[in-house]
């Protein structure tokens, strides 16, 4: 059932570590959740929001950048290229900004609101937003990808329980000890 009210969950909420489940049927419930997520994102001045940031264990992502709105279901990165980084923030980490090494160009496959398969190509800032949000639904937060020299920033904020990821974006076993 549709939760009546969604809210942003901030670190260290356990749901941010969830590898979200794929959506099997794209119906009015899903479209309603996407609409609710969009409203929350707008209210919080965000450019991207993943379902587990509002406590939902399903693969939904909302992105709005330069008047282009994406409501994506089960999004996946199918190809990436180049390097690009900007200062990233996250609605689940208020006040924290980190510069993360990302791909400059990404190709995404997803379902749209009608359940149709789509492919999107994005570069630069939009590519970073896609990578940030798709990380979220895989239980990965941007602190996990921060370079060593930036760790001081979140350590100063008392952020713990970082789980480094390997090159494929899969959490390493060693990370559980950190
Ligand atoms: Zn985020």
Tab-separated table of N, CA and C and ligand atoms in Angstrom:
chain	number	residue	atom	x	y	z
A	1	UNK	N	0.838	-1.209	0.000
A	1	UNK	CA	0.000	0.000	0.000
A	1	UNK	C	0.870	1.255	0.000
A	2	UNK	N	0.285	2.326	-0.427
A	2	UNK	CA	1.028	3.584	-0.504
A	2	UNK	C	1.138	4.196	0.899
A	3	UNK	N	2.362	4.504	1.305
A	3	UNK	CA	2.477	5.192	2.594
A	3	UNK	C	1.780	6.547	2.491
A	4	UNK	N	1.149	6.947	3.578
A	4	UNK	CA	0.388	8.198	3.525
A	4	UNK	C	1.333	9.394	3.452
A	5	UNK	N	2.380	9.319	4.229
A	5	UNK	CA	3.298	10.445	4.212
A	5	UNK	C	4.747	9.959	4.130
A	6	UNK	N	5.470	10.493	3.151
A	6	UNK	CA	6.881	10.143	3.025
A	6	UNK	C	7.700	11.293	3.588
A	7	UNK	N	8.861	10.962	4.125
A	7	UNK	CA	9.761	12.031	4.573
A	7	UNK	C	11.200	11.618	4.257
A	8	UNK	N	12.061	12.607	4.226
A	8	UNK	CA	13.471	12.318	3.937
A	8	UNK	C	14.129	11.653	5.139
A	9	UNK	N	14.775	10.546	4.895
A	9	UNK	CA	15.523	9.867	5.943
A	9	UNK	C	16.986	10.300	5.845
A	10	UNK	N	17.541	10.684	6.959
A	10	UNK	CA	18.929	11.140	6.940
A	10	UNK	C	19.839	10.100	7.605
A	11	UNK	N	21.119	10.184	7.236
A	11	UNK	CA	22.136	9.303	7.790
A	11	UNK	C	22.153	9.398	9.310
A	12	UNK	N	22.240	8.268	10.054
A	12	UNK	CA	22.537	6.905	9.591
A	12	UNK	C	21.312	5.997	9.483
A	13	UNK	N	20.239	6.444	8.904
A	13	UNK	CA	19.050	5.597	8.743
A	13	UNK	C	19.420	4.310	7.994
A	14	UNK	N	18.981	3.179	8.517
A	14	UNK	CA	19.358	1.877	7.946
A	14	UNK	C	18.867	1.718	6.506
A	15	UNK	N	17.771	2.388	6.170
A	15	UNK	CA	17.208	2.232	4.828
A	15	UNK	C	18.155	2.757	3.737
A	16	UNK	N	19.066	3.643	4.116
A	16	UNK	CA	20.038	4.166	3.145
A	16	UNK	C	21.051	3.094	2.734
A	17	UNK	N	21.125	2.022	3.492
A	17	UNK	CA	22.010	0.901	3.171
A	17	UNK	C	21.292	-0.228	2.453
A	18	UNK	N	20.030	-0.029	2.154
A	18	UNK	CA	19.226	-1.067	1.497
A	18	UNK	C	19.542	-1.156	0.018
A	19	UNK	N	19.710	-2.366	-0.456
A	19	UNK	CA	19.748	-2.577	-1.900
A	19	UNK	C	18.280	-2.769	-2.284
A	20	UNK	N	17.726	-1.757	-2.924
A	20	UNK	CA	16.275	-1.736	-3.128
A	20	UNK	C	15.814	-2.800	-4.124
A	21	UNK	N	14.580	-3.234	-3.943
A	21	UNK	CA	14.016	-4.282	-4.805
A	21	UNK	C	13.529	-3.689	-6.126
A	22	UNK	N	13.703	-4.457	-7.208
A	22	UNK	CA	13.159	-3.969	-8.485
A	22	UNK	C	11.633	-3.951	-8.443
A	23	UNK	N	11.070	-3.008	-9.182
A	23	UNK	CA	9.614	-2.923	-9.311
A	23	UNK	C	9.188	-3.953	-10.358
A	24	UNK	N	8.177	-4.752	-10.043
A	24	UNK	CA	7.748	-5.780	-10.997
A	24	UNK	C	6.562	-5.326	-11.848
A	25	UNK	N	5.681	-4.514	-11.252
A	25	UNK	CA	4.525	-4.024	-12.011
A	25	UNK	C	4.464	-2.499	-11.887
A	26	UNK	N	4.452	-1.819	-13.026
A	26	UNK	CA	4.340	-0.350	-13.010
A	26	UNK	C	2.851	0.008	-13.061
A	27	UNK	N	2.317	0.382	-11.917
A	27	UNK	CA	0.881	0.680	-11.844
A	27	UNK	C	0.650	2.064	-11.217
A	28	UNK	N	-0.603	2.351	-10.906
A	28	UNK	CA	-0.936	3.658	-10.336
A	28	UNK	C	-0.267	3.884	-8.975
A	29	UNK	N	-0.091	2.814	-8.212
A	29	UNK	CA	0.624	2.942	-6.924
A	29	UNK	C	2.030	3.480	-7.144
A	30	UNK	N	2.720	2.906	-8.109
A	30	UNK	CA	4.094	3.328	-8.406
A	30	UNK	C	4.097	4.770	-8.907
A	31	UNK	N	3.166	5.081	-9.798
A	31	UNK	CA	3.107	6.457	-10.335
A	31	UNK	C	2.800	7.461	-9.222
A	32	UNK	N	1.982	7.057	-8.272
A	32	UNK	CA	1.670	7.936	-7.152
A	32	UNK	C	2.905	8.154	-6.272
A	33	UNK	N	3.658	7.091	-6.055
A	33	UNK	CA	4.884	7.231	-5.253
A	33	UNK	C	5.886	8.150	-5.947
A	34	UNK	N	5.997	8.001	-7.263
A	34	UNK	CA	6.908	8.884	-8.021
A	34	UNK	C	6.466	10.340	-7.876
A	35	UNK	N	5.167	10.577	-7.930
A	35	UNK	CA	4.653	11.945	-7.776
A	35	UNK	C	4.964	12.492	-6.378
A	36	UNK	N	4.775	11.635	-5.378
A	36	UNK	CA	5.050	12.073	-4.004
A	36	UNK	C	6.543	12.364	-3.821
A	37	UNK	N	7.366	11.504	-4.418
A	37	UNK	CA	8.819	11.738	-4.324
A	37	UNK	C	9.205	13.055	-5.002
A	38	UNK	N	8.564	13.320	-6.131
A	38	UNK	CA	8.864	14.561	-6.850
A	38	UNK	C	8.542	15.778	-5.970
A	39	UNK	N	7.388	15.716	-5.302
A	39	UNK	CA	6.997	16.838	-4.436
A	39	UNK	C	7.990	17.035	-3.289
A	40	UNK	N	8.410	15.920	-2.703
A	40	UNK	CA	9.378	16.020	-1.598
A	40	UNK	C	10.702	16.603	-2.094
A	41	UNK	N	11.123	16.146	-3.269
A	41	UNK	CA	12.377	16.654	-3.831
A	41	UNK	C	12.289	18.166	-4.073
A	42	UNK	N	11.174	18.591	-4.655
A	42	UNK	CA	10.977	20.012	-4.932
A	42	UNK	C	10.962	20.833	-3.642
A	43	UNK	N	10.223	20.326	-2.647
A	43	UNK	CA	10.104	21.030	-1.374
A	43	UNK	C	11.467	21.217	-0.726
A	44	UNK	N	12.362	20.272	-0.984
A	44	UNK	CA	13.680	20.324	-0.349
A	44	UNK	C	14.769	20.868	-1.272
A	45	UNK	N	14.348	21.465	-2.404
A	45	UNK	CA	15.309	22.038	-3.350
A	45	UNK	C	16.316	21.032	-3.865
A	46	UNK	N	15.894	19.797	-4.041
A	46	UNK	CA	16.821	18.771	-4.542
A	46	UNK	C	16.788	18.682	-6.058
A	47	UNK	N	17.811	18.056	-6.624
A	47	UNK	CA	17.807	17.780	-8.067
A	47	UNK	C	17.651	16.283	-8.319
A	48	UNK	N	17.745	15.497	-7.254
A	48	UNK	CA	17.586	14.055	-7.397
A	48	UNK	C	17.147	13.452	-6.086
A	49	UNK	N	16.385	12.363	-6.176
A	49	UNK	CA	15.919	11.681	-4.970
A	49	UNK	C	15.713	10.201	-5.291
A	50	UNK	N	16.204	9.353	-4.397
A	50	UNK	CA	16.026	7.906	-4.565
A	50	UNK	C	15.013	7.418	-3.538
A	51	UNK	N	14.290	6.341	-3.884
A	51	UNK	CA	13.177	5.872	-3.053
A	51	UNK	C	13.585	5.560	-1.613
A	52	UNK	N	14.762	4.964	-1.437
A	52	UNK	CA	15.110	4.621	-0.048
A	52	UNK	C	15.417	5.864	0.793
A	53	UNK	N	15.664	7.003	0.157
A	53	UNK	CA	15.825	8.242	0.928
A	53	UNK	C	14.519	8.684	1.576
A	54	UNK	N	13.399	8.171	1.052
A	54	UNK	CA	12.116	8.463	1.691
A	54	UNK	C	11.530	7.193	2.310
A	55	UNK	N	12.403	6.226	2.567
A	55	UNK	CA	12.010	5.038	3.322
A	55	UNK	C	11.379	3.918	2.517
A	56	UNK	N	11.451	3.989	1.182
A	56	UNK	CA	10.837	2.954	0.349
A	56	UNK	C	11.896	1.986	-0.178
A	57	UNK	N	11.628	0.706	-0.048
A	57	UNK	CA	12.593	-0.308	-0.462
A	57	UNK	C	12.328	-0.764	-1.905
A	58	UNK	N	12.222	0.168	-2.820
A	58	UNK	CA	12.009	-0.180	-4.232
A	58	UNK	C	12.848	0.742	-5.118
A	59	UNK	N	13.104	0.275	-6.340
A	59	UNK	CA	14.025	1.001	-7.222
A	59	UNK	C	13.323	2.109	-8.012
A	60	UNK	N	13.154	3.244	-7.339
A	60	UNK	CA	12.586	4.430	-7.991
A	60	UNK	C	13.548	5.595	-7.817
A	61	UNK	N	13.678	6.394	-8.865
A	61	UNK	CA	14.555	7.568	-8.808
A	61	UNK	C	13.870	8.734	-9.521
A	62	UNK	N	13.971	9.906	-8.898
A	62	UNK	CA	13.465	11.133	-9.520
A	62	UNK	C	14.651	12.068	-9.726
A	63	UNK	N	14.726	12.645	-10.912
A	63	UNK	CA	15.786	13.622	-11.184
A	63	UNK	C	15.165	14.779	-11.956
A	64	UNK	N	15.510	15.996	-11.546
A	64	UNK	CA	15.116	17.140	-12.368
A	64	UNK	C	16.306	18.058	-12.500
A	65	UNK	N	16.692	18.269	-13.739
A	65	UNK	CA	17.865	19.095	-13.999
A	65	UNK	C	17.628	19.891	-15.277
A	66	UNK	N	17.836	21.189	-15.179
A	66	UNK	CA	17.617	22.096	-16.318
A	66	UNK	C	16.254	21.854	-16.977
A	67	UNK	N	15.228	21.850	-16.151
A	67	UNK	CA	13.841	21.683	-16.621
A	67	UNK	C	13.556	20.342	-17.287
A	68	UNK	N	14.455	19.405	-17.131
A	68	UNK	CA	14.189	18.056	-17.650
A	68	UNK	C	13.893	17.158	-16.471
A	69	UNK	N	12.718	16.531	-16.501
A	69	UNK	CA	12.301	15.685	-15.384
A	69	UNK	C	12.380	14.208	-15.777
A	70	UNK	N	13.015	13.433	-14.927
A	70	UNK	CA	13.099	11.988	-15.149
A	70	UNK	C	12.434	11.281	-13.972
A	71	UNK	N	11.454	10.435	-14.269
A	71	UNK	CA	10.835	9.587	-13.242
A	71	UNK	C	11.173	8.166	-13.643
A	72	UNK	N	12.132	7.582	-12.954
A	72	UNK	CA	12.689	6.319	-13.424
A	72	UNK	C	12.394	5.150	-12.498
A	73	UNK	N	12.148	4.024	-13.117
A	73	UNK	CA	11.866	2.780	-12.403
A	73	UNK	C	12.952	1.776	-12.793
A	74	UNK	N	13.533	1.128	-11.806
A	74	UNK	CA	14.605	0.138	-11.998
A	74	UNK	C	15.771	0.671	-12.854
A	75	UNK	N	16.257	1.880	-12.597
A	75	UNK	CA	17.335	2.405	-13.438
A	75	UNK	C	18.673	1.698	-13.189
A	76	UNK	N	19.410	1.512	-14.270
A	76	UNK	CA	20.725	0.856	-14.194
A	76	UNK	C	21.701	1.582	-15.104
A	77	UNK	N	22.960	1.644	-14.682
A	77	UNK	CA	23.983	2.193	-15.573
A	77	UNK	C	24.453	1.048	-16.464
A	78	UNK	N	24.336	1.231	-17.787
A	78	UNK	CA	24.749	0.145	-18.676
A	78	UNK	C	26.121	0.408	-19.295
A	79	UNK	N	26.540	1.685	-19.253
A	79	UNK	CA	27.856	2.005	-19.805
A	79	UNK	C	28.307	3.331	-19.218
A	80	UNK	N	29.589	3.487	-18.997
A	80	UNK	CA	30.079	4.800	-18.580
A	80	UNK	C	31.436	5.080	-19.196
A	81	UNK	N	31.773	6.370	-19.226
A	81	UNK	CA	32.993	6.768	-19.897
A	81	UNK	C	33.547	8.059	-19.292
A	82	UNK	N	34.859	8.183	-19.272
A	82	UNK	CA	35.509	9.429	-18.869
A	82	UNK	C	35.476	9.676	-17.365
A	83	UNK	N	36.020	10.822	-16.983
A	83	UNK	CA	36.050	11.216	-15.571
A	83	UNK	C	35.522	12.623	-15.412
A	84	UNK	N	34.814	12.841	-14.318
A	84	UNK	CA	34.236	14.161	-14.070
A	84	UNK	C	33.950	14.264	-12.583
A	85	UNK	N	34.187	15.428	-11.999
A	85	UNK	CA	33.759	15.592	-10.617
A	85	UNK	C	33.314	17.006	-10.314
A	86	UNK	N	32.333	17.071	-9.466
A	86	UNK	CA	31.819	18.348	-8.971
A	86	UNK	C	31.594	18.176	-7.475
A	87	UNK	N	31.309	19.275	-6.807
A	87	UNK	CA	30.996	19.198	-5.387
A	87	UNK	C	29.556	18.684	-5.260
A	88	UNK	N	29.412	17.545	-4.599
A	88	UNK	CA	28.083	16.930	-4.465
A	88	UNK	C	27.526	17.130	-3.068
A	89	UNK	N	26.228	17.326	-3.008
A	89	UNK	CA	25.533	17.321	-1.730
A	89	UNK	C	24.520	16.196	-1.758
A	90	UNK	N	23.865	15.956	-0.638
A	90	UNK	CA	22.879	14.880	-0.585
A	90	UNK	C	21.812	15.255	0.441
A	91	UNK	N	20.546	15.087	0.066
A	91	UNK	CA	19.460	15.440	0.986
A	91	UNK	C	19.496	14.604	2.259
A	92	UNK	N	20.149	13.450	2.208
A	92	UNK	CA	20.239	12.596	3.400
A	92	UNK	C	21.450	12.933	4.278
A	93	UNK	N	22.280	13.870	3.793
A	93	UNK	CA	23.447	14.322	4.563
A	93	UNK	C	23.449	15.852	4.594
A	94	UNK	N	22.519	16.439	5.332
A	94	UNK	CA	22.418	17.904	5.300
A	94	UNK	C	23.736	18.583	5.677
A	95	UNK	N	24.139	19.532	4.864
A	95	UNK	CA	25.319	20.323	5.180
A	95	UNK	C	26.643	19.731	4.729
A	96	UNK	N	26.633	18.517	4.207
A	96	UNK	CA	27.898	17.892	3.790
A	96	UNK	C	28.066	17.985	2.269
A	97	UNK	N	29.233	18.426	1.841
A	97	UNK	CA	29.532	18.466	0.410
A	97	UNK	C	30.840	17.753	0.169
A	98	UNK	N	30.876	16.901	-0.837
A	98	UNK	CA	32.083	16.132	-1.138
A	98	UNK	C	32.310	16.102	-2.640
A	99	UNK	N	33.589	16.089	-3.006
A	99	UNK	CA	33.924	15.980	-4.419
A	99	UNK	C	34.274	14.523	-4.702
A	100	UNK	N	33.494	13.889	-5.556
A	100	UNK	CA	33.651	12.459	-5.815
A	100	UNK	C	34.051	12.256	-7.269
A	101	UNK	N	34.964	11.323	-7.494
A	101	UNK	CA	35.348	11.013	-8.866
A	101	UNK	C	34.240	10.172	-9.507
A	102	UNK	N	33.674	10.684	-10.573
A	102	UNK	CA	32.582	9.996	-11.260
A	102	UNK	C	32.909	9.870	-12.740
A	103	UNK	N	32.066	9.127	-13.443
A	103	UNK	CA	32.206	9.071	-14.900
A	103	UNK	C	31.626	10.353	-15.494
A	104	UNK	N	32.174	10.764	-16.643
A	104	UNK	CA	31.725	11.998	-17.301
A	104	UNK	C	30.462	11.762	-18.129
A	105	UNK	N	30.335	10.536	-18.594
A	105	UNK	CA	29.212	10.219	-19.464
A	105	UNK	C	28.636	8.859	-19.056
A	106	UNK	N	27.338	8.784	-18.954
A	106	UNK	CA	26.716	7.505	-18.595
A	106	UNK	C	25.531	7.202	-19.511
A	107	UNK	N	25.280	5.936	-19.655
A	107	UNK	CA	24.102	5.464	-20.387
A	107	UNK	C	23.275	4.656	-19.391
A	108	UNK	N	22.003	5.015	-19.308
A	108	UNK	CA	21.108	4.429	-18.311
A	108	UNK	C	20.005	3.655	-19.013
A	109	UNK	N	19.677	2.495	-18.484
A	109	UNK	CA	18.451	1.835	-18.938
A	109	UNK	C	17.475	1.856	-17.771
A	110	UNK	N	16.205	2.020	-18.065
A	110	UNK	CA	15.188	2.120	-17.011
A	110	UNK	C	13.822	1.887	-17.633
A	111	UNK	N	12.816	1.865	-16.767
A	111	UNK	CA	11.434	1.892	-17.240
A	111	UNK	C	10.905	3.287	-16.950
A	112	UNK	N	10.051	3.782	-17.839
A	112	UNK	CA	9.414	5.067	-17.555
A	112	UNK	C	8.103	4.830	-16.800
A	113	UNK	N	7.355	5.894	-16.573
A	113	UNK	CA	6.107	5.806	-15.796
A	113	UNK	C	5.060	4.893	-16.421
A	114	UNK	N	5.212	4.651	-17.731
A	114	UNK	CA	4.248	3.788	-18.419
A	114	UNK	C	4.731	2.341	-18.452
A	115	UNK	N	5.913	2.117	-17.872
A	115	UNK	CA	6.454	0.759	-17.865
A	115	UNK	C	7.212	0.417	-19.136
A	116	UNK	N	7.501	1.450	-19.948
A	116	UNK	CA	8.239	1.216	-21.199
A	116	UNK	C	9.740	1.290	-20.949
A	117	UNK	N	10.484	0.442	-21.653
A	117	UNK	CA	11.948	0.475	-21.517
A	117	UNK	C	12.509	1.685	-22.240
A	118	UNK	N	13.378	2.416	-21.530
A	118	UNK	CA	14.004	3.580	-22.158
A	118	UNK	C	15.512	3.562	-21.896
A	119	UNK	N	16.236	4.262	-22.749
A	119	UNK	CA	17.676	4.423	-22.547
A	119	UNK	C	17.963	5.920	-22.553
A	120	UNK	N	18.788	6.362	-21.614
A	120	UNK	CA	19.115	7.784	-21.512
A	120	UNK	C	20.625	7.938	-21.544
A	121	UNK	N	21.080	8.937	-22.267
A	121	UNK	CA	22.495	9.257	-22.257
A	121	UNK	C	22.642	10.598	-21.534
A	122	UNK	N	23.581	10.670	-20.609
A	122	UNK	CA	23.759	11.923	-19.863
A	122	UNK	C	25.240	12.206	-19.706
A	123	UNK	N	25.580	13.496	-19.646
A	123	UNK	CA	26.984	13.808	-19.379
A	123	UNK	C	27.123	14.921	-18.342
A	124	UNK	N	28.355	15.119	-17.910
A	124	UNK	CA	28.722	16.140	-16.931
A	124	UNK	C	27.840	16.075	-15.665
A	125	UNK	N	27.243	17.211	-15.284
A	125	UNK	CA	26.513	17.265	-14.005
A	125	UNK	C	25.355	16.265	-13.980
A	126	UNK	N	24.623	16.181	-15.082
A	126	UNK	CA	23.497	15.246	-15.116
A	126	UNK	C	23.994	13.801	-14.946
A	127	UNK	N	25.118	13.508	-15.538
A	127	UNK	CA	25.684	12.153	-15.392
A	127	UNK	C	26.024	11.873	-13.926
A	128	UNK	N	26.536	12.889	-13.232
A	128	UNK	CA	26.875	12.729	-11.809
A	128	UNK	C	25.601	12.477	-10.996
A	129	UNK	N	24.540	13.216	-11.322
A	129	UNK	CA	23.277	13.038	-10.582
A	129	UNK	C	22.762	11.604	-10.773
A	130	UNK	N	22.796	11.130	-12.006
A	130	UNK	CA	22.362	9.748	-12.256
A	130	UNK	C	23.196	8.760	-11.429
A	131	UNK	N	24.503	8.956	-11.420
A	131	UNK	CA	25.362	8.019	-10.690
A	131	UNK	C	25.086	8.075	-9.191
A	132	UNK	N	24.891	9.282	-8.666
A	132	UNK	CA	24.606	9.470	-7.244
A	132	UNK	C	23.302	8.752	-6.862
A	133	UNK	N	22.249	8.954	-7.650
A	133	UNK	CA	20.934	8.379	-7.311
A	133	UNK	C	20.902	6.868	-7.511
A	134	UNK	N	21.543	6.390	-8.561
A	134	UNK	CA	21.533	4.931	-8.795
A	134	UNK	C	22.377	4.240	-7.723
A	135	UNK	N	23.419	4.906	-7.255
A	135	UNK	CA	24.152	4.390	-6.084
A	135	UNK	C	23.192	4.210	-4.900
A	136	UNK	N	22.358	5.224	-4.654
A	136	UNK	CA	21.443	5.173	-3.506
A	136	UNK	C	20.602	3.897	-3.509
A	137	UNK	N	19.978	3.599	-4.651
A	137	UNK	CA	19.078	2.427	-4.659
A	137	UNK	C	19.862	1.115	-4.556
A	138	UNK	N	21.180	1.211	-4.686
A	138	UNK	CA	22.024	0.034	-4.453
A	138	UNK	C	22.644	0.059	-3.058
A	139	UNK	N	22.159	0.956	-2.212
A	139	UNK	CA	22.634	1.011	-0.825
A	139	UNK	C	23.969	1.709	-0.645
A	140	UNK	N	24.396	2.434	-1.677
A	140	UNK	CA	25.686	3.126	-1.620
A	140	UNK	C	25.461	4.630	-1.457
A	141	UNK	N	26.131	5.226	-0.478
A	141	UNK	CA	26.026	6.679	-0.268
A	141	UNK	C	27.300	7.360	-0.750
A	142	UNK	N	27.219	8.658	-0.986
A	142	UNK	CA	28.386	9.341	-1.566
A	142	UNK	C	29.598	9.349	-0.647
A	143	UNK	N	29.356	9.230	0.665
A	143	UNK	CA	30.505	9.168	1.583
A	143	UNK	C	31.359	7.935	1.298
A	144	UNK	N	30.719	6.888	0.764
A	144	UNK	CA	31.454	5.652	0.470
A	144	UNK	C	32.467	5.854	-0.653
A	145	UNK	N	32.209	6.811	-1.498
A	145	UNK	CA	33.070	7.022	-2.664
A	145	UNK	C	34.027	8.200	-2.482
A	146	UNK	N	34.005	8.815	-1.308
A	146	UNK	CA	34.848	9.993	-1.090
A	146	UNK	C	36.323	9.605	-1.072
A	147	UNK	N	37.162	10.393	-1.721
A	147	UNK	CA	38.586	10.118	-1.663
A	147	UNK	C	39.131	10.328	-0.252
A	148	UNK	N	40.242	9.686	-0.004
A	148	UNK	CA	40.838	9.707	1.333
A	148	UNK	C	40.951	11.119	1.909
A	149	UNK	N	41.415	12.039	1.066
A	149	UNK	CA	41.697	13.390	1.588
A	149	UNK	C	40.431	14.135	1.980
A	150	UNK	N	39.292	13.635	1.559
A	150	UNK	CA	38.039	14.316	1.932
A	150	UNK	C	37.385	13.695	3.155
A	151	UNK	N	37.954	12.578	3.595
A	151	UNK	CA	37.315	11.876	4.716
A	151	UNK	C	37.288	12.733	5.973
A	152	UNK	N	38.256	13.604	6.065
A	152	UNK	CA	38.329	14.491	7.220
A	152	UNK	C	37.022	15.289	7.368
A	153	UNK	N	36.462	15.678	6.235
A	153	UNK	CA	35.239	16.487	6.249
A	153	UNK	C	34.117	15.797	6.998
A	154	UNK	N	33.881	14.528	6.659
A	154	UNK	CA	32.752	13.913	7.351
A	154	UNK	C	33.135	13.358	8.703
A	155	UNK	N	34.431	13.108	8.903
A	155	UNK	CA	34.843	12.703	10.249
A	155	UNK	C	34.602	13.850	11.227
A	156	UNK	N	34.840	15.062	10.745
A	156	UNK	CA	34.614	16.231	11.594
A	156	UNK	C	33.144	16.368	11.961
A	157	UNK	N	32.297	15.850	11.091
A	157	UNK	CA	30.855	15.917	11.360
A	157	UNK	C	30.363	14.698	12.142
A	158	UNK	N	31.304	13.854	12.546
A	158	UNK	CA	30.924	12.706	13.365
A	158	UNK	C	30.263	11.589	12.581
A	159	UNK	N	30.481	11.563	11.245
A	159	UNK	CA	29.867	10.516	10.438
A	159	UNK	C	30.723	9.254	10.491
A	160	UNK	N	30.103	8.159	10.859
A	160	UNK	CA	30.826	6.883	10.968
A	160	UNK	C	30.161	5.832	10.095
A	161	UNK	N	30.681	4.624	10.184
A	161	UNK	CA	30.100	3.489	9.466
A	161	UNK	C	30.170	3.663	7.947
A	162	UNK	N	31.340	4.052	7.473
A	162	UNK	CA	31.555	4.205	6.044
A	162	UNK	C	31.867	2.830	5.460
A	163	UNK	N	31.317	2.553	4.289
A	163	UNK	CA	31.587	1.272	3.636
A	163	UNK	C	32.201	1.525	2.267
A	164	UNK	N	33.515	1.417	2.162
A	164	UNK	CA	34.129	1.679	0.858
A	164	UNK	C	33.624	0.693	-0.196
A	165	UNK	N	33.570	1.134	-1.423
A	165	UNK	CA	33.112	0.267	-2.502
A	165	UNK	C	34.287	-0.037	-3.431
A	166	UNK	N	34.224	-1.167	-4.085
A	166	UNK	CA	35.283	-1.461	-5.040
A	166	UNK	C	34.941	-0.821	-6.386
A	167	UNK	N	35.756	-1.091	-7.383
A	167	UNK	CA	35.580	-0.393	-8.656
A	167	UNK	C	34.254	-0.704	-9.326
A	168	UNK	N	33.691	-1.858	-9.024
A	168	UNK	CA	32.421	-2.206	-9.664
A	168	UNK	C	31.233	-1.675	-8.855
A	169	UNK	N	31.529	-0.992	-7.760
A	169	UNK	CA	30.442	-0.433	-6.968
A	169	UNK	C	29.867	-1.432	-5.986
A	170	UNK	N	30.564	-2.533	-5.799
A	170	UNK	CA	30.058	-3.531	-4.860
A	170	UNK	C	30.829	-3.378	-3.555
A	171	UNK	N	30.117	-3.421	-2.483
A	171	UNK	CA	30.763	-3.241	-1.188
A	171	UNK	C	31.763	-4.351	-0.924
A	172	UNK	N	32.906	-3.973	-0.412
A	172	UNK	CA	33.917	-4.980	-0.106
A	172	UNK	C	33.650	-5.572	1.271
A	173	UNK	N	34.142	-6.784	1.472
A	173	UNK	CA	33.928	-7.446	2.753
A	173	UNK	C	34.637	-6.695	3.881
A	174	UNK	N	35.823	-6.213	3.547
A	174	UNK	CA	36.623	-5.517	4.557
A	174	UNK	C	35.855	-4.308	5.112
A	175	UNK	N	35.005	-3.751	4.251
A	175	UNK	CA	34.328	-2.516	4.627
A	175	UNK	C	33.482	-2.681	5.888
A	176	UNK	N	32.982	-3.889	6.097
A	176	UNK	CA	32.105	-4.088	7.240
A	176	UNK	C	32.809	-3.859	8.560
A	177	UNK	N	34.126	-3.903	8.498
A	177	UNK	CA	34.855	-3.695	9.749
A	177	UNK	C	35.082	-2.218	10.033
A	178	UNK	N	34.871	-1.384	9.069
A	178	UNK	CA	35.163	0.046	9.250
A	178	UNK	C	34.076	0.755	10.040
B	1	LIG	ZN1	21.938	11.557	-2.097
